[in-house]
Amino acid sequence: MRTNLTREMCRYRVLDHLWAGWWRGSAVCAARRVGGFGAEARHQSHPRGSSKRSRSLGNQPFPGLLQPENLSREELIDVLRASVVDQKGPLVTLNKPQGLPVTGKPGELTLLSVLPELSQSLGLGEQELQVVQASGKETSGLVLLSSCPQTASRLQKFFAHSRRAQRPTATYWAVTDGIPATSEGKVQAALKLDHVDGVDLVVPVKSPSRKHILEGVKRTLSYFRVVATGSGCALVQLQPLTVFPSQLQLHMVLQLCPVLGDHRYSARVGTVLGQRFLLPAESTKPQRQVLDEALLRHLCLTPSQAAQLPLHLHLHRLHLPGPRPRDAPIELLAPLPPYFSRTLQCLGLHQR
């Protein structure tokens, strides 16, 4: 039986000439009318710039996977305009494709670098958009933008206050290679950012001292819940309570269940006689994720295709405050990319 979550996210539309299959379905829901932010959120059956034609997932290994590095600046703006899942008042919500960096070096093509043109394209005039909430380059899903500095500041304060109160506001979905030992729980770890051989890597720190904290070590916390299992993998719901680079990937590695497509940290999980264990982070260099033959068969991938597997980590849901203190919270939803849905289908995930 196919998981309900898979059925929920199966309605996609194809963007014809640019996205070559980067699909979306009903994109955003709101808990109720958002008076201060504009009109009530609504289903958008045909996003801007999309074709009404639909295609099956077919035999493509990664259907809908976008390669932003191959796009011109104008093409990227068109892609982002078509990825808008909701626009109300000063708030604009995107369903960011996997592989698009939010920030980067001067001259690099990033989300931040094209915000002025995107603002013009969306009819915001001189009200330039700024990033309120976004995840990393390899993660797909929701990005929250605002053309109003006061609204952006209010929301950023809300997110910071929620973290201090340990109330999750963001919900991610991940597919993991391996199944966590418990169906739900929390992961706590002190993490630091190291620069090793020209690469920034996150490593855990055992029993951090006050000096460690002053030197940039951060105590991190995430909640997880196993939603579905199948073929030795799991669909996991993740809710971070802190913000740190690659936090969710590291937390799943510490559970001995790296995220599918994690080509940076998955090598830290070793296996001997079917038993998994952690390898020392400091002596384990990043490498392409290695999947066993059975999993490759389930995914219908060759080893060379598996080396290009995108990270299966998606920011699916955001909770925002209502415009007034007594108003109900707002819920924003972003559908899964089609390659993510294909993976769920191939693995035959069943609800636990």
Coordinates of N, CA and C in Angstrom, one line a residue, residues 30 47 101 201 236 251 264 282:
A30 N -3.3 27.7 3.8 CA -3.3 28.5 5.0 C -4.3 28.1 6.0
P47 N 0.8 26.9 -11.9 CA 1.7 28.0 -11.5 C 2.1 28.8 -12.7
P101 N 21.8 27.5 -4.7 CA 22.3 28.1 -3.5 C 21.6 29.4 -3.2
L201 N 33.5 21.4 6.8 CA 32.8 20.2 7.3 C 32.4 20.4 8.7
V236 N 11.3 10.1 7.0 CA 11.4 10.6 8.3 C 11.0 12.1 8.3
H251 N 22.6 15.0 12.2 CA 21.8 14.3 13.2 C 21.4 12.9 12.7
R264 N 28.3 14.0 1.4 CA 29.3 14.7 2.2 C 29.6 14.0 3.6
E282 N 36.8 13.2 12.1 CA 38.0 14.0 11.7 C 38.9 13.2 10.7

